[in-house]
Tab-separated table of C-alpha atoms in Angstrom:
chain	number	residue	atom	x	y	z
A	1	MET	CA	82.411	-79.388	177.944
A	2	LYS	CA	80.075	-82.312	178.244
A	3	TRP	CA	76.373	-81.810	178.352
A	4	ARG	CA	74.031	-84.249	179.950
A	5	ALA	CA	70.276	-84.076	179.678
A	6	ILE	CA	68.113	-85.845	182.193
A	7	ILE	CA	64.501	-86.297	181.193
A	8	ARG	CA	62.093	-87.643	183.760
A	9	VAL	CA	58.705	-88.618	182.417
A	10	THR	CA	55.904	-89.189	184.891
A	11	TRP	CA	52.635	-90.516	183.514
A	12	ALA	CA	49.389	-89.147	184.846
A	13	GLU	CA	46.897	-91.404	186.557
A	14	GLN	CA	43.558	-91.352	184.756
A	15	PHE	CA	40.167	-92.222	186.194
A	16	THR	CA	36.525	-91.125	185.958
A	17	LEU	CA	34.398	-90.207	188.959
A	18	ASP	CA	30.832	-91.427	189.417
A	19	ASN	CA	29.522	-88.017	188.273
A	20	GLY	CA	31.295	-88.374	184.914
A	21	LEU	CA	34.235	-86.052	185.634
A	22	GLN	CA	37.435	-87.302	183.982
A	23	VAL	CA	40.448	-86.850	186.284
A	24	TYR	CA	44.099	-86.698	185.250
A	25	LEU	CA	46.422	-86.746	188.274
A	26	LEU	CA	50.133	-86.029	188.019
A	27	LYS	CA	51.836	-86.535	191.374
A	28	THR	CA	54.978	-84.488	191.883
A	29	ASP	CA	56.690	-83.103	194.958
A	30	THR	CA	59.134	-80.792	193.187
A	31	LEU	CA	57.352	-77.736	194.598
A	32	PRO	CA	55.004	-77.429	197.619
A	33	THR	CA	52.131	-76.383	195.358
A	34	VAL	CA	49.003	-77.856	193.826
A	35	THR	CA	47.343	-76.825	190.575
A	36	MET	CA	43.832	-77.990	189.706
A	37	THR	CA	42.223	-77.102	186.389
A	38	PHE	CA	38.630	-77.923	185.456
A	39	GLU	CA	38.230	-77.912	181.669
A	40	PHE	CA	34.853	-77.603	179.930
A	41	ASP	CA	34.115	-78.002	176.209
A	42	VAL	CA	32.565	-74.566	175.739
A	43	GLY	CA	34.117	-71.321	174.582
A	44	ALA	CA	34.011	-68.579	171.989
A	45	VAL	CA	33.003	-70.999	169.228
A	46	THR	CA	29.718	-71.642	171.060
A	47	ASP	CA	28.802	-67.926	171.326
A	48	PRO	CA	25.445	-67.008	169.730
A	49	ALA	CA	25.887	-65.035	166.495
A	50	ASP	CA	24.372	-61.885	168.024
A	51	LYS	CA	26.367	-62.154	171.285
A	52	ILE	CA	29.979	-62.563	170.194
A	53	GLY	CA	32.167	-62.625	173.309
A	54	LEU	CA	29.492	-64.053	175.623
A	55	ALA	CA	31.692	-66.912	176.880
A	56	SER	CA	34.475	-64.508	177.792
A	57	VAL	CA	32.150	-62.084	179.592
A	58	CYS	CA	30.370	-64.860	181.483
A	59	PHE	CA	33.540	-66.587	182.607
A	60	ASP	CA	35.025	-63.296	183.769
A	61	LEU	CA	31.850	-62.759	185.784
A	62	TYR	CA	31.950	-66.333	187.077
A	63	SER	CA	35.082	-65.805	189.186
A	64	GLU	CA	33.990	-62.419	190.608
A	65	GLY	CA	32.669	-64.001	193.795
A	66	THR	CA	30.121	-66.387	195.230
A	67	ALA	CA	26.561	-66.062	196.463
A	68	ARG	CA	27.972	-65.598	199.976
A	69	LEU	CA	31.075	-63.543	199.155
A	70	ASP	CA	30.932	-60.442	196.963
A	71	LYS	CA	33.914	-59.368	194.838
A	72	VAL	CA	35.804	-57.679	197.697
A	73	ALA	CA	35.126	-60.405	200.271
A	74	TRP	CA	36.023	-63.071	197.697
A	75	SER	CA	39.344	-61.388	196.894
A	76	GLU	CA	40.131	-61.077	200.598
A	77	ALA	CA	39.329	-64.746	201.225
A	78	LEU	CA	41.671	-65.787	198.412
A	79	ALA	CA	44.410	-63.466	199.693
A	80	ASP	CA	44.050	-64.772	203.259
A	81	HIS	CA	45.169	-68.200	202.038
A	82	ALA	CA	47.459	-67.130	199.156
A	83	VAL	CA	45.119	-68.971	196.785
A	84	SER	CA	44.500	-68.070	193.143
A	85	ILE	CA	41.251	-69.024	191.396
A	86	VAL	CA	40.742	-67.791	187.834
A	87	SER	CA	38.298	-68.716	185.065
A	88	PRO	CA	39.485	-67.817	181.561
A	89	ALA	CA	37.381	-68.646	178.518
A	90	GLY	CA	39.122	-69.864	175.383
A	91	LEU	CA	38.102	-70.532	171.811
A	92	GLU	CA	36.952	-74.127	172.269
A	93	THR	CA	37.401	-74.782	175.986
A	94	SER	CA	37.017	-72.793	179.190
A	95	THR	CA	38.667	-73.485	182.521
A	96	VAL	CA	38.410	-72.892	186.237
A	97	LYS	CA	41.900	-73.022	187.740
A	98	LEU	CA	43.053	-73.224	191.356
A	99	GLU	CA	46.671	-72.655	192.405
A	100	SER	CA	47.541	-73.182	196.049
A	101	LEU	CA	50.306	-74.073	198.457
A	102	VAL	CA	49.860	-77.606	199.764
A	103	SER	CA	49.522	-76.172	203.280
A	104	GLU	CA	46.569	-74.016	202.153
A	105	LEU	CA	44.880	-76.588	199.922
A	106	ASP	CA	42.004	-77.389	202.284
A	107	PRO	CA	40.697	-73.798	202.532
A	108	GLY	CA	41.483	-73.363	198.831
A	109	LEU	CA	39.300	-76.354	197.971
A	110	ASP	CA	36.524	-74.992	200.176
A	111	LEU	CA	36.584	-71.726	198.217
A	112	LEU	CA	36.730	-73.544	194.883
A	113	ALA	CA	33.780	-75.764	195.837
A	114	GLU	CA	31.807	-72.685	196.898
A	115	LEU	CA	32.489	-71.013	193.544
A	116	LEU	CA	31.580	-74.108	191.533
A	117	THR	CA	28.319	-74.687	193.392
A	118	SER	CA	27.143	-71.128	194.062
A	119	PRO	CA	28.771	-68.434	191.907
A	120	GLY	CA	27.683	-64.878	192.717
A	121	MET	CA	26.670	-63.683	189.219
A	122	ARG	CA	25.739	-60.169	190.404
A	123	GLN	CA	24.185	-57.519	188.153
A	124	ALA	CA	26.635	-54.823	189.304
A	125	ASP	CA	29.638	-56.988	188.403
A	126	PHE	CA	28.074	-57.849	185.029
A	127	ASP	CA	27.444	-54.160	184.261
A	128	ARG	CA	31.041	-53.264	185.153
A	129	ILE	CA	32.461	-56.002	182.921
A	130	ILE	CA	30.293	-54.887	179.990
A	131	ALA	CA	31.386	-51.260	180.497
A	132	ASP	CA	35.043	-52.360	180.607
A	133	ARG	CA	34.613	-54.346	177.390
A	134	LYS	CA	33.044	-51.369	175.629
A	135	ALA	CA	35.928	-49.162	176.720
A	136	ALA	CA	38.420	-51.785	175.496
A	137	LEU	CA	36.664	-51.913	172.106
A	138	ALA	CA	36.866	-48.139	171.773
A	139	GLN	CA	40.545	-48.211	172.707
A	140	SER	CA	41.300	-51.021	170.255
A	141	ARG	CA	40.221	-48.800	167.371
A	142	GLY	CA	42.937	-46.284	168.232
A	143	THR	CA	46.008	-48.375	167.423
A	144	ALA	CA	47.116	-50.502	164.507
A	145	ASN	CA	47.767	-53.429	166.834
A	146	GLY	CA	44.301	-53.106	168.318
A	147	VAL	CA	42.633	-53.079	164.923
A	148	ALA	CA	44.744	-56.013	163.744
A	149	SER	CA	43.976	-58.129	166.819
A	150	ARG	CA	40.241	-57.559	166.351
A	151	LEU	CA	40.230	-58.386	162.635
A	152	ILE	CA	42.847	-61.132	162.329
A	153	GLY	CA	40.353	-63.967	162.888
A	154	SER	CA	37.955	-62.780	160.207
A	155	LEU	CA	40.795	-62.131	157.751
A	156	VAL	CA	42.404	-65.544	158.267
A	157	TRP	CA	39.329	-67.711	158.752
A	158	GLY	CA	36.467	-65.681	157.259
A	159	ASN	CA	33.387	-64.246	158.960
A	160	GLY	CA	31.461	-67.504	158.663
A	161	HIS	CA	34.081	-69.539	160.532
A	162	PRO	CA	33.733	-70.060	164.319
A	163	TYR	CA	37.121	-68.316	164.745
A	164	GLY	CA	36.141	-65.392	162.520
A	165	PRO	CA	33.480	-63.215	164.215
A	166	VAL	CA	34.358	-59.651	165.207
A	167	GLN	CA	32.814	-58.344	168.412
A	168	THR	CA	30.929	-55.040	168.363
A	169	GLU	CA	29.188	-52.860	170.936
A	170	ALA	CA	25.881	-54.261	169.654
A	171	ASN	CA	27.010	-57.737	170.735
A	172	LEU	CA	27.735	-56.432	174.235
A	173	ASP	CA	24.434	-54.531	174.401
A	174	ALA	CA	22.577	-57.742	173.534
A	175	MET	CA	24.033	-59.626	176.513
A	176	LYS	CA	22.034	-59.919	179.717
A	177	LEU	CA	22.861	-61.278	183.156
A	178	ALA	CA	20.363	-64.081	182.510
A	179	ASP	CA	22.509	-65.184	179.541
A	180	CYS	CA	25.502	-65.629	181.834
A	181	LYS	CA	23.484	-67.464	184.466
A	182	ALA	CA	22.306	-69.878	181.777
A	183	TRP	CA	25.840	-70.134	180.399
A	184	VAL	CA	27.408	-71.217	183.699
A	185	ALA	CA	24.506	-73.567	184.431
A	186	GLN	CA	25.738	-75.755	181.575
A	187	LEU	CA	29.069	-76.353	183.355
A	188	GLN	CA	28.513	-79.859	184.660
A	189	PRO	CA	30.934	-82.616	185.748
A	190	GLU	CA	29.698	-85.030	183.058
A	191	GLY	CA	32.216	-84.913	180.212
A	192	ALA	CA	34.428	-82.289	181.843
A	193	ARG	CA	38.083	-82.864	182.726
A	194	LEU	CA	40.037	-82.142	185.898
A	195	TRP	CA	43.813	-81.822	185.628
A	196	VAL	CA	45.663	-82.047	188.947
A	197	ALA	CA	49.401	-81.567	189.438
A	198	GLY	CA	51.215	-81.456	192.742
C-alpha cells in the first residue's frame, strides 16, 4: 500500500492596527466557521502574592455577562446565534475567544465588542465564583490526584517561582470585586494579539 501525505502550509497575514493591536489572520474556507482569539500578556504569574488565583477568578468573572446583559441574558444571546465566547486565564497569557459560524459572525462580533468594552463584573457573580473555588479547594484535598495537582508546581519549581504558589482559602478571602475590575481594566489593545482563522 502506498501512502501519500499532502501538507498545505498557509502563512498568516500579519499587521498592526492603529491602536497597537497585533493581528494574525489565517484565511481558510475549509469549514464555515471563524475563530478569533485576543491574547493578553497577563496570567497567573502576575497574581499578587496574597491573592494567588486572582487572574483565573477575574477572567472567569469577565465572561459572565456585560453591563447590559446579566449571566442568563448573556447565555441566551450567545445561544440565539450559536456563538461561543470564553475567557480562560493561563500561566503567562490570558485570552478572550470567539467561535462562530460565518453566517452568525456579525451578531457574534457585536456581542464580543460589548463584552470587551463593557463587561458586567457583578458582585453576585463574583461571590458565586469565590464560593465555587472554595468548594473546589475543599474537594481537592480529598483525593490523591487533587492534592498532587495543587502541589505539583511548588514541588517542581519551588514556592518562590512564579509557577510555584499554592492557592489557599485565605487567598480567595483576600480577593475583592474591585481587584477584578482593576484587573480587566489593564486589558488594552496596545501590545495585545488577535489571532483570526476562518
